[in-house]
PDB file of C-alpha atoms in Angstrom:
ATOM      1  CA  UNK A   1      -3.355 210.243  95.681  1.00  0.00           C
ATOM      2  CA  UNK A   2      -5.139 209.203  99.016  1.00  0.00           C
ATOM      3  CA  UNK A   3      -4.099 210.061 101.826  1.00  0.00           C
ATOM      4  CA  UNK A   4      -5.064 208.747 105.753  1.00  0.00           C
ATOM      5  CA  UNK A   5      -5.366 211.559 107.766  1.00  0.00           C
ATOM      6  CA  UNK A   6      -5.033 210.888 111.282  1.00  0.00           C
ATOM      7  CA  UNK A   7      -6.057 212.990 115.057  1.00  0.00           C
ATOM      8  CA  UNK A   8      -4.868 211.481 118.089  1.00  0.00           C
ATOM      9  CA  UNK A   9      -4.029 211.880 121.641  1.00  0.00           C
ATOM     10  CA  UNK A  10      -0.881 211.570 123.311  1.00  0.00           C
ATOM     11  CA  UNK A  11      -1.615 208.220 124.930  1.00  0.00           C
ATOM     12  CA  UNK A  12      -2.454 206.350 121.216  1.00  0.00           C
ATOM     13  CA  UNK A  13       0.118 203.908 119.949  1.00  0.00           C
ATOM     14  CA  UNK A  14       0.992 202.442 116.965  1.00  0.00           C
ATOM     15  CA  UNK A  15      -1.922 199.825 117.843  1.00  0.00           C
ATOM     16  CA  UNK A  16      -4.320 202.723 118.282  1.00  0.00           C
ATOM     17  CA  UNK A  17      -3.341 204.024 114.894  1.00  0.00           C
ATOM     18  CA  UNK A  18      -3.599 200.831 112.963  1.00  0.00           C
ATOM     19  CA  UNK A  19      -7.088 200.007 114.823  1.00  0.00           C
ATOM     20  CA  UNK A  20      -8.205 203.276 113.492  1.00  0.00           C
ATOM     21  CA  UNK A  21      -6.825 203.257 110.110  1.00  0.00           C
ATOM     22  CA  UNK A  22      -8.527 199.540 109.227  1.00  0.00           C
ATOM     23  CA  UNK A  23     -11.470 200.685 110.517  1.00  0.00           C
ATOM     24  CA  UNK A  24     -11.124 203.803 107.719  1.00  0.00           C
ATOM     25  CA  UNK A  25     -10.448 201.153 104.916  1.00  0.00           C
ATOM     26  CA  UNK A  26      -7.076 201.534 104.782  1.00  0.00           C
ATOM     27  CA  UNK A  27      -4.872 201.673 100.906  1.00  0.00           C
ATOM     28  CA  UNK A  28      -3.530 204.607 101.511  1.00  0.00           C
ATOM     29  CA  UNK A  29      -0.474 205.287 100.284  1.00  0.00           C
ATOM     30  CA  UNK A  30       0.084 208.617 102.490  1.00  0.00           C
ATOM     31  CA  UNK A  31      -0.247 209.254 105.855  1.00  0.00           C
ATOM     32  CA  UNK A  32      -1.320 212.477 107.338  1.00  0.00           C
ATOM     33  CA  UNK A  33      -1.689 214.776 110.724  1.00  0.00           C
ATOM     34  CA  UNK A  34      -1.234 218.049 112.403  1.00  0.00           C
ATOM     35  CA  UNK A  35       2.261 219.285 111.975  1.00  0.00           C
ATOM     36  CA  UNK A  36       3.092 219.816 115.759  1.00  0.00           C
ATOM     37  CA  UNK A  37       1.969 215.585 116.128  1.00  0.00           C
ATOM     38  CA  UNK A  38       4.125 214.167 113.083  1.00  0.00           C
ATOM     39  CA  UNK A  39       7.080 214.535 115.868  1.00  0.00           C
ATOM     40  CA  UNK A  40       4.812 211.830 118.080  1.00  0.00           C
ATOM     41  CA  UNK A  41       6.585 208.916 118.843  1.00  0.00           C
ATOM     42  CA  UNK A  42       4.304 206.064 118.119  1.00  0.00           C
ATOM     43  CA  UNK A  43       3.062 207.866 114.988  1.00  0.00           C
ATOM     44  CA  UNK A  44       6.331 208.018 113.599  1.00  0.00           C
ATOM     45  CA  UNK A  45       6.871 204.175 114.744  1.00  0.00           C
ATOM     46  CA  UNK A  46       3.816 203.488 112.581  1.00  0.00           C
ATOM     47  CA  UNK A  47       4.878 205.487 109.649  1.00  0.00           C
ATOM     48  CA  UNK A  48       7.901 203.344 109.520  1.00  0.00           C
ATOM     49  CA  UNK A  49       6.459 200.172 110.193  1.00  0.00           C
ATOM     50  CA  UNK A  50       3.852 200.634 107.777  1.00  0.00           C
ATOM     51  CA  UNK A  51       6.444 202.367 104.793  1.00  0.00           C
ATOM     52  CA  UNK A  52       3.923 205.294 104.468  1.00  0.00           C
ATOM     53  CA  UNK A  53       5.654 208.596 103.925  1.00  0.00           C
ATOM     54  CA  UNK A  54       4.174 211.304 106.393  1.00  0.00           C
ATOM     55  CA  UNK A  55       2.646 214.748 105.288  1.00  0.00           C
ATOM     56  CA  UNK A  56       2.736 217.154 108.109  1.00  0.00           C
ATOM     57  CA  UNK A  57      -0.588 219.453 107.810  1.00  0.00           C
ATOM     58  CA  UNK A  58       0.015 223.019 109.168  1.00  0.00           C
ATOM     59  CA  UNK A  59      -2.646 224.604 111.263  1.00  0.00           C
ATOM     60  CA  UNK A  60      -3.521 227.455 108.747  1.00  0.00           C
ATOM     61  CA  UNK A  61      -4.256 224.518 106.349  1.00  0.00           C
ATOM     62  CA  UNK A  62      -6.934 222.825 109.445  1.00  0.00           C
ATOM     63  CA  UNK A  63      -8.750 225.890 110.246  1.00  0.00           C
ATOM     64  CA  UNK A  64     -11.662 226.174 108.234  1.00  0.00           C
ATOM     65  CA  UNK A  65     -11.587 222.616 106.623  1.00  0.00           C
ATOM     66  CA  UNK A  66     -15.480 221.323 105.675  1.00  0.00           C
ATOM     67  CA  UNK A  67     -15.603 218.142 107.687  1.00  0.00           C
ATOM     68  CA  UNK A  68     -18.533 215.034 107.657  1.00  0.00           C
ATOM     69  CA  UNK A  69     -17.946 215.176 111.310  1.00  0.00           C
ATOM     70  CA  UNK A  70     -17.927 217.831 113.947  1.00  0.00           C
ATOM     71  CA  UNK A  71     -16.833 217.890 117.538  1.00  0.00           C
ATOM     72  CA  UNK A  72     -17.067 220.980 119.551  1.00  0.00           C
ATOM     73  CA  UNK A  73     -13.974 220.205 121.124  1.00  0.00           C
ATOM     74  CA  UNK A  74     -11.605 220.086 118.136  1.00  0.00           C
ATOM     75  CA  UNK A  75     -13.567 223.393 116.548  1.00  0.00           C
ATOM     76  CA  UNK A  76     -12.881 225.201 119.525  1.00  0.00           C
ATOM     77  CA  UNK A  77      -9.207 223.704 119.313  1.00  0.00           C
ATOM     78  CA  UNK A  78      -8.110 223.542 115.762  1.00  0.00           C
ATOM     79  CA  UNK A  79     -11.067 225.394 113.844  1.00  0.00           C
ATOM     80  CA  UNK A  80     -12.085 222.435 111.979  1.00  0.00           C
ATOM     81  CA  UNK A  81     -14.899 219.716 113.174  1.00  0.00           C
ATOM     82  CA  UNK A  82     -12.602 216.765 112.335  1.00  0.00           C
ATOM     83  CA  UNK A  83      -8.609 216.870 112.375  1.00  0.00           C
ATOM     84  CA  UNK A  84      -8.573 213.363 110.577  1.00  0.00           C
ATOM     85  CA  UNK A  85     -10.494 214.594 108.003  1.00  0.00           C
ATOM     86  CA  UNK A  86      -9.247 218.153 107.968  1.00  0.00           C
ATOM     87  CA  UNK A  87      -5.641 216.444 107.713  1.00  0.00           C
ATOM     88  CA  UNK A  88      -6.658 213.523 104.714  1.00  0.00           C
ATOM     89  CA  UNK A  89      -8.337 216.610 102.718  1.00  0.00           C
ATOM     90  CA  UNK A  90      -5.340 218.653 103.317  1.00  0.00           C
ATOM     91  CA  UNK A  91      -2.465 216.442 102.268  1.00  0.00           C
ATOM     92  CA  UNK A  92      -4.682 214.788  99.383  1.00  0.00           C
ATOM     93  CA  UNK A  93      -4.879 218.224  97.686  1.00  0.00           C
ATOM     94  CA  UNK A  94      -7.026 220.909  95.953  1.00  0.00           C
ATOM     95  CA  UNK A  95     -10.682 218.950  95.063  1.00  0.00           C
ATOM     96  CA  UNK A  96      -9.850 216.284  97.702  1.00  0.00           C
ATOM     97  CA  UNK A  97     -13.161 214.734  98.912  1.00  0.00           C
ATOM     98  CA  UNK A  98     -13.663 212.388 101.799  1.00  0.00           C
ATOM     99  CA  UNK A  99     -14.124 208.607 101.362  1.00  0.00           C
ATOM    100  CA  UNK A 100     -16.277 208.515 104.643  1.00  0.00           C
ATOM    101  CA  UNK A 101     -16.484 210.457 107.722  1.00  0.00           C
ATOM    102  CA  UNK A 102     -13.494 209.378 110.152  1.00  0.00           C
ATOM    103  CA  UNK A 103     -12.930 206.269 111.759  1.00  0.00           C
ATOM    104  CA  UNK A 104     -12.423 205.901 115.660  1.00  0.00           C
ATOM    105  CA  UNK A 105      -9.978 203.162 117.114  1.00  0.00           C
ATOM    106  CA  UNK A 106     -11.254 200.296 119.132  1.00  0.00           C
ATOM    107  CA  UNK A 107      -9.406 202.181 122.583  1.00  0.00           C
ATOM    108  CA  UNK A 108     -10.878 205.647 121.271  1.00  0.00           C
ATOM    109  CA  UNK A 109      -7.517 206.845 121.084  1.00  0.00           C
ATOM    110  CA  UNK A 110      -7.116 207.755 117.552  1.00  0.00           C
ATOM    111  CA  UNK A 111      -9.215 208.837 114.472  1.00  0.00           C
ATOM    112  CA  UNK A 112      -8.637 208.315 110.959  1.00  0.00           C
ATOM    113  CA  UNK A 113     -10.219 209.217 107.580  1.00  0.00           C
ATOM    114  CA  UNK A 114      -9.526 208.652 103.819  1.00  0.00           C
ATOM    115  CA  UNK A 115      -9.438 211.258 101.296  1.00  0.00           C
ATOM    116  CA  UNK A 116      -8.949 210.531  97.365  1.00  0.00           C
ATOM    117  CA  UNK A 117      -7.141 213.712  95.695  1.00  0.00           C
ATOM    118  CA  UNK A 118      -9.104 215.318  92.413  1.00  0.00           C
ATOM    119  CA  UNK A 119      -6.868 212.979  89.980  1.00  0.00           C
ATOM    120  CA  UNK A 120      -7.848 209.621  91.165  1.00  0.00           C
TER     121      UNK A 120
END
């Protein structure tokens, strides 16, 4: 399976997202985030447009993720350096491993990374 795992803020939109996810490679055939985000409005928009069925990642499964990226911020926040990545390792499964570190949108207002489960 691979899954995109996405972070982003409040403000991204479906533009945001798909900036983000090209700049992660895209062909994924999954979509990821943090459970309390899947709710978002322009993520769900995106899901839809794009026909990608959404995994919600719960916060138990963030915490403690090993991430190719760190920010302070989201450590302090979610106890993982990278949600993106924490979400994309989640959702892809047990001996998921990252495809790259994450991807940032051309408006900064989303990140995305790629994660290829153990099977593939």
């Amino acid at each position: 399976m691979i899954v995109a795992g996405f972070g982003f803020r409040a403000a991204a939109t479906g533009d945001s997202l798909r900036s983000a996810l090209a700049k992660a490679g895209g062909g994924a055939e999954m979509i990821a985030a943090p459970a309390d985000k899947c709710a978002a409005p322009a993520f769900r928009a995106f899901a839809q447009a794009e026909a990608l069925s959404v995994i919600a990642v719960s916060p138990a499964d963030l915490a403690g993720a090993d991430t190719l990226t760190a920010s302070p911020q989201v450590q302090a926040r979610r106890g993982t350096g990278s949600v993106a990545e924490a979400a994309a390792l989640a959702a892809a499964g047990p001996g998921a491993r990252l495809r790259a570190p994450r991807a940032i949108s051309d408006d900064r207002m989303a990140t995305c990374a790629i994660a290829i489960g153990a099977s593939e």
